[in-house]
Coordinates of C-alpha atoms in Angstrom, one line a residue:
X1 CA 47.8 2.1 -27.5
X2 CA 44.1 2.5 -28.1
X3 CA 42.0 4.1 -25.4
X4 CA 38.7 2.5 -24.5
X5 CA 35.8 4.9 -24.3
X6 CA 32.5 4.0 -22.5
X7 CA 29.3 5.6 -23.5
X8 CA 27.4 7.5 -20.7
X9 CA 24.6 5.7 -19.0
X10 CA 21.1 6.1 -20.5
X11 CA 18.7 8.6 -18.9
X12 CA 16.5 5.9 -17.3
X13 CA 19.5 4.1 -15.9
X14 CA 20.7 7.3 -14.3
X15 CA 17.2 7.8 -12.9
X16 CA 17.2 4.3 -11.4
X17 CA 20.6 4.8 -10.0
X18 CA 19.6 8.0 -8.3
X19 CA 16.4 6.4 -6.9
X20 CA 18.4 3.5 -5.5
X21 CA 21.0 5.8 -4.0
X22 CA 18.1 7.4 -2.0
X23 CA 16.7 4.0 -1.0
X24 CA 13.4 4.6 -2.9
X25 CA 11.0 1.7 -2.9
X26 CA 11.0 -0.3 -6.1
X27 CA 7.4 0.8 -6.8
X28 CA 8.5 4.4 -6.6
X29 CA 11.4 3.8 -8.9
X30 CA 9.2 2.1 -11.5
X31 CA 6.6 4.9 -11.3
X32 CA 9.2 7.6 -11.8
X33 CA 10.7 5.7 -14.8
X34 CA 7.2 5.4 -16.3
X35 CA 6.4 9.1 -16.1
X36 CA 9.8 10.2 -17.4
X37 CA 9.4 7.8 -20.3
X38 CA 5.9 9.1 -21.0
X39 CA 7.2 12.7 -20.8
X40 CA 10.0 12.1 -23.4
X41 CA 7.6 10.2 -25.7
X42 CA 5.0 13.0 -25.5
X43 CA 7.5 15.5 -26.8
X44 CA 8.7 13.4 -29.7
X45 CA 11.7 11.8 -27.9
X46 CA 13.4 15.1 -27.2
X47 CA 16.0 15.0 -24.4
X48 CA 14.7 16.6 -21.2
X49 CA 17.8 18.9 -21.1
X50 CA 16.4 20.6 -24.2
X51 CA 13.0 21.2 -22.6
X52 CA 11.8 23.3 -19.7
X53 CA 8.7 24.8 -18.1
X54 CA 6.5 25.0 -21.2
X55 CA 7.0 21.3 -22.0
X56 CA 6.4 20.2 -18.4
X57 CA 3.3 22.3 -18.2
X58 CA 2.1 20.9 -21.6
X59 CA 2.6 17.4 -20.5
X60 CA 0.8 17.9 -17.1
X61 CA -2.0 19.7 -18.9
X62 CA -2.4 16.7 -21.2
X63 CA -2.6 14.4 -18.2
X64 CA -5.2 16.5 -16.5
X65 CA -7.4 17.5 -19.5
X66 CA -7.1 14.7 -22.0
X67 CA -6.3 11.6 -19.9
X68 CA -8.2 13.0 -16.9
X69 CA -5.9 11.4 -14.3
X70 CA -6.7 11.9 -10.6
X71 CA -4.9 14.6 -8.6
X72 CA -2.7 12.0 -6.8
X73 CA -1.6 10.6 -10.2
X74 CA -1.0 14.2 -11.5
X75 CA 1.1 14.9 -8.4
X76 CA 3.1 11.7 -8.8
X77 CA 4.0 12.6 -12.4
X78 CA 5.1 16.1 -11.4
X79 CA 7.2 14.6 -8.6
X80 CA 8.9 12.3 -11.1
X81 CA 9.8 15.2 -13.4
X82 CA 11.1 17.4 -10.6
X83 CA 13.2 14.4 -9.4
X84 CA 14.5 14.0 -12.9
X85 CA 15.6 17.7 -13.3
X86 CA 16.9 18.3 -9.8
X87 CA 18.5 15.0 -8.8
X88 CA 19.4 13.3 -12.1
X89 CA 20.2 16.2 -14.5
X90 CA 21.2 18.5 -11.6
X91 CA 19.2 21.4 -13.2
X92 CA 17.7 23.5 -10.3
X93 CA 16.0 26.0 -12.6
X94 CA 13.8 28.9 -11.4
X95 CA 10.7 27.7 -13.3
X96 CA 10.5 24.6 -11.1
X97 CA 8.9 26.5 -8.3
X98 CA 6.3 28.0 -10.7
X99 CA 5.0 24.8 -12.1
X100 CA 1.3 24.4 -11.1
X101 CA 0.6 21.9 -8.4
X102 CA -2.6 19.9 -8.4
X103 CA -5.0 20.7 -5.6
X104 CA -5.0 17.9 -3.0
X105 CA -8.5 16.5 -2.3
X106 CA -9.0 14.6 0.9
X107 CA -11.7 12.0 0.6
X108 CA -13.4 9.9 3.3
X109 CA -12.0 6.4 3.4
X110 CA -14.0 3.4 2.5
X111 CA -14.9 1.4 5.6
X112 CA -16.6 -2.0 5.9
X113 CA -19.1 -2.9 8.6
X114 CA -18.5 -5.8 10.9
X115 CA -21.1 -7.8 8.9
X116 CA -19.4 -7.0 5.6
X117 CA -16.0 -8.0 7.1
X118 CA -17.3 -11.3 8.3
X119 CA -18.9 -12.1 4.9
X120 CA -15.7 -11.1 3.1
X121 CA -13.5 -13.2 5.4
X122 CA -15.8 -16.2 4.9
X123 CA -14.9 -16.1 1.2
X124 CA -11.2 -16.5 1.9
X125 CA -9.1 -19.4 3.0
X126 CA -5.5 -20.3 3.7
X127 CA -2.8 -17.6 3.6
X128 CA -5.1 -14.9 2.0
X129 CA -7.5 -15.4 4.9
X130 CA -4.7 -15.1 7.5
X131 CA -3.3 -12.0 5.8
X132 CA -6.7 -10.3 5.6
X133 CA -7.3 -11.0 9.3
X134 CA -3.9 -9.7 10.2
X135 CA -4.3 -6.5 8.2
X136 CA -7.7 -5.8 9.8
X137 CA -6.5 -7.0 13.3
X138 CA -3.4 -4.8 13.4
X139 CA -4.0 -1.9 10.9
X140 CA -0.9 -2.8 8.9
X141 CA -0.7 -1.7 5.2
X142 CA -0.7 -4.6 2.8
X143 CA 3.0 -4.3 2.0
X144 CA 3.9 -4.1 5.7
X145 CA 2.1 -7.4 6.1
X146 CA 3.7 -9.1 3.1
X147 CA 7.2 -7.9 4.1
X148 CA 6.8 -9.2 7.6
X149 CA 9.8 -11.2 8.8
X150 CA 9.8 -14.2 11.2
X151 CA 12.0 -12.3 13.7
X152 CA 9.5 -9.5 14.0
X153 CA 6.6 -11.6 15.3
X154 CA 6.8 -11.8 19.1
X155 CA 4.4 -14.4 20.4
X156 CA 5.6 -14.0 24.0
X157 CA 4.7 -10.4 24.2
X158 CA 1.8 -10.5 21.8
X159 CA 3.3 -7.9 19.5
X160 CA 4.5 -7.4 15.9
X161 CA 7.3 -5.0 15.0
X162 CA 6.6 -3.2 11.6
X163 CA 10.0 -2.4 10.2
X164 CA 10.7 0.6 7.9
X165 CA 7.1 1.5 7.3
X166 CA 6.0 4.6 5.4
X167 CA 8.6 7.3 6.1
X168 CA 11.2 4.8 7.1
X169 CA 9.9 4.5 10.7
X170 CA 9.4 1.4 12.8
X171 CA 6.4 0.8 15.0
X172 CA 4.8 -1.9 17.2
X173 CA 1.3 -3.2 16.8
X174 CA -0.7 -5.8 18.7
X175 CA -0.7 -9.5 17.7
X176 CA -4.4 -10.5 18.0
X177 CA -5.0 -13.3 20.4
X178 CA -7.3 -15.1 18.0
X179 CA -4.5 -15.2 15.4
X180 CA -1.7 -16.5 17.5
X181 CA -2.4 -20.2 16.9
X182 CA -3.3 -19.9 13.2
X183 CA -0.1 -17.8 12.7
X184 CA 2.0 -20.4 14.5
X185 CA 0.6 -23.1 12.2
X186 CA 1.1 -21.0 9.1
X187 CA 4.7 -20.2 10.1
X188 CA 5.4 -23.9 10.6
X189 CA 4.4 -24.4 6.9
X190 CA 6.6 -21.5 6.0
X191 CA 9.5 -23.2 7.9
X192 CA 9.1 -26.3 5.8
X193 CA 9.5 -24.1 2.7
X194 CA 12.5 -22.4 4.2
X195 CA 14.1 -25.8 5.0
X196 CA 13.5 -27.0 1.4
X197 CA 15.2 -23.9 0.0
X198 CA 18.2 -24.5 2.2
X199 CA 18.4 -28.1 1.0
X200 CA 18.1 -27.0 -2.6
X201 CA 20.8 -24.3 -2.2
X202 CA 18.4 -21.5 -3.1
X203 CA 20.0 -18.0 -2.3
X204 CA 18.7 -16.3 0.8
X205 CA 15.9 -13.8 0.9
X206 CA 16.5 -10.2 0.1
X207 CA 17.8 -8.1 2.9
X208 CA 17.4 -4.3 3.4
X209 CA 20.2 -1.9 2.5
X210 CA 23.7 -3.3 3.0
X211 CA 22.9 -6.0 5.5
X212 CA 23.7 -8.7 2.9
X213 CA 27.3 -7.4 2.7
X214 CA 27.6 -7.1 6.5
X215 CA 26.0 -10.4 7.3
X216 CA 26.4 -12.6 4.2
X217 CA 24.5 -15.6 5.7
X218 CA 21.7 -13.6 7.3
X219 CA 19.4 -14.0 4.2
X220 CA 19.6 -17.8 4.6
X221 CA 18.5 -17.7 8.3
X222 CA 15.0 -18.6 9.5
X223 CA 14.8 -15.3 11.4
X224 CA 14.9 -13.2 8.2
X225 CA 12.6 -15.5 6.2
X226 CA 9.2 -14.1 5.1
X227 CA 6.1 -14.8 7.1
X228 CA 4.1 -14.8 3.8
X229 CA 6.6 -16.3 1.3
X230 CA 5.7 -16.8 -2.4
X231 CA 5.0 -20.4 -3.3
X232 CA 7.4 -20.3 -6.3
X233 CA 10.8 -18.7 -6.8
X234 CA 11.2 -15.5 -8.8
X235 CA 13.9 -13.3 -10.2
X236 CA 14.8 -10.2 -8.2
X237 CA 14.2 -7.3 -10.5
X238 CA 17.2 -5.3 -9.2
X239 CA 19.9 -7.9 -8.6
X240 CA 18.7 -10.6 -11.1
X241 CA 19.1 -13.3 -8.4
X242 CA 16.5 -16.1 -8.4
X243 CA 15.3 -16.5 -4.9
X244 CA 12.2 -16.7 -2.6
X245 CA 10.2 -13.5 -2.6
X246 CA 7.3 -12.5 -0.3
X247 CA 3.8 -12.7 -1.6
X248 CA 2.6 -10.3 -4.2
X249 CA 0.2 -7.4 -3.3
X250 CA -1.6 -7.7 -6.7
X251 CA -2.4 -11.4 -6.1
X252 CA -3.9 -10.7 -2.7
X253 CA -5.8 -7.7 -4.1
X254 CA -7.5 -10.0 -6.7
X255 CA -8.3 -12.6 -4.0
X256 CA -9.8 -10.1 -1.7
X257 CA -11.9 -8.5 -4.6
X258 CA -13.3 -11.9 -5.5
X259 CA -14.3 -12.5 -1.9
X260 CA -16.0 -9.1 -1.7
X261 CA -17.9 -9.6 -4.9
X262 CA -19.0 -13.0 -3.7
X263 CA -20.2 -11.4 -0.5
X264 CA -22.3 -8.9 -2.5
X265 CA -20.2 -5.9 -1.4
X266 CA -20.4 -3.0 -3.9
X267 CA -18.2 -0.5 -2.1
X268 CA -15.0 0.4 -3.9
X269 CA -12.9 -1.5 -1.4
X270 CA -9.3 -2.6 -1.5
X271 CA -6.8 -4.2 0.9
X272 CA -6.2 -0.7 2.4
X273 CA -9.9 -0.8 3.3
X274 CA -9.0 -3.3 6.0
X275 CA -6.7 -0.7 7.6
X276 CA -9.4 2.0 7.4
X277 CA -11.9 -0.4 9.0
X278 CA -9.4 -1.2 11.8
X279 CA -9.0 2.4 12.7
X280 CA -12.8 3.3 12.5
X281 CA -13.9 0.3 14.6
X282 CA -11.3 1.0 17.3
X283 CA -12.6 4.6 17.6
X284 CA -16.2 3.3 17.6
X285 CA -15.2 1.1 20.6
X286 CA -13.8 4.2 22.5
X287 CA -10.1 3.9 21.8
X288 CA -8.1 7.1 22.3
X289 CA -7.3 8.8 19.0
X290 CA -3.6 9.2 20.0
X291 CA -3.4 5.4 20.5
X292 CA -4.9 4.8 17.1
X293 CA -2.4 7.3 15.6
X294 CA 0.5 5.4 17.0
X295 CA -0.8 2.0 15.8
X296 CA -1.3 3.4 12.3
X297 CA 2.1 5.1 12.3
X298 CA 0.7 8.5 11.4
X299 CA 3.1 11.4 11.9
X300 CA 0.3 13.9 12.4
X301 CA -2.9 13.3 14.4
X302 CA -4.8 15.3 11.7
X303 CA -4.3 12.4 9.4
X304 CA -6.0 10.1 11.9
X305 CA -8.8 12.6 12.5
X306 CA -10.3 11.7 9.1
X307 CA -11.8 8.5 10.8
X308 CA -13.7 10.7 13.2
X309 CA -15.5 12.3 10.2
X310 CA -16.5 8.8 9.1
X311 CA -18.0 8.1 12.5
X312 CA -20.0 11.4 12.4
X313 CA -21.4 10.4 9.0
X314 CA -22.0 6.8 9.9
X315 CA -24.0 7.1 13.1
X316 CA -24.0 10.3 14.9
X317 CA -26.8 12.7 14.0
X318 CA -30.2 11.3 13.0
X319 CA -31.8 12.6 9.8
X320 CA -34.7 15.0 10.2
X321 CA -36.7 12.8 7.9
X322 CA -36.5 10.0 10.5
X323 CA -37.7 12.4 13.2
X324 CA -40.6 13.4 10.9
X325 CA -41.6 9.9 10.1
X326 CA -41.5 8.8 13.8
X327 CA -43.8 11.6 14.8
X328 CA -46.5 10.6 12.3
X329 CA -49.5 8.7 13.7
X330 CA -49.9 5.2 12.3
X331 CA -52.3 4.9 9.3
X332 CA -55.9 3.9 10.1
X333 CA -56.9 0.3 9.1
X334 CA -60.5 -0.3 8.0
X335 CA -62.5 -3.3 8.8
X336 CA -62.4 -4.5 5.2
X337 CA -58.6 -4.3 5.2
X338 CA -58.5 -6.4 8.4
X339 CA -60.7 -9.0 6.8
X340 CA -58.5 -9.2 3.7
X341 CA -55.2 -9.7 5.7
X342 CA -53.8 -13.2 5.5
X343 CA -53.6 -15.1 8.7

């Protein structure tokens, strides 16, 4: 009798399995796999078990000095390697605590004025316009808006429930009055798409965690359908099932960037700028900072306080130059200059 032996899973497959076990977002899983792959290639395809602190430091130094990545990117690469050694390879080594961490730099967020917002929104139409209005009108992150389910829009109470936001927390935001009718019409079009999927036998939408096993038909229900569904079917990168996905963040980002360029806006804005603008404009209108903190879903009010710094820069203290110029007497005008002025 011959015994069948199976080869151990590859390193990146182990990494993906560990990430999914901990319910990491797909974007985090892809980022960690990218950095582990880059780390292994940087050291000539050596296995991470054969390497340690000097190799990790050399790789991170290369990222900082040669590639000149940002501190946030540097921090992400380090997190990926620590996850690899601790959670995948189960190597809790003393040198891990000694690896240099990049210094975090807090920058002021980019905020659009109301005029810039109006010009930007004028360059959008259809679903991208509604999504941009919803992000600015509620302070949701772009993925929170794209992952919105039909069941979480409460027209009767004028509220939207944001499920499993950053940190796995739920929160409630307002449903702007001006968006209620446009959102109803948009969801009627989404319902027609859902009905077509049911008629065509398309598998239901993706469900979080193990709900698909507990409620096998829930993914096919209208309640769980996406508010912003993708126009075409796509293959689920994890399960391989071809189904209806929600809209893509990159697609919306390109649409918003085109609208901003057409509006003549040169600020380094992104979809997240709509969230920054929401918070800043609420504070400008006298909203309590604790209320804004809850609407944004910040765990610590110090994170929300950054928007008060924007307000101080944007309109608080006048420049001494303006005071100097206002105190100067107007220049004298000669009779000859008056005669030469056009009527």
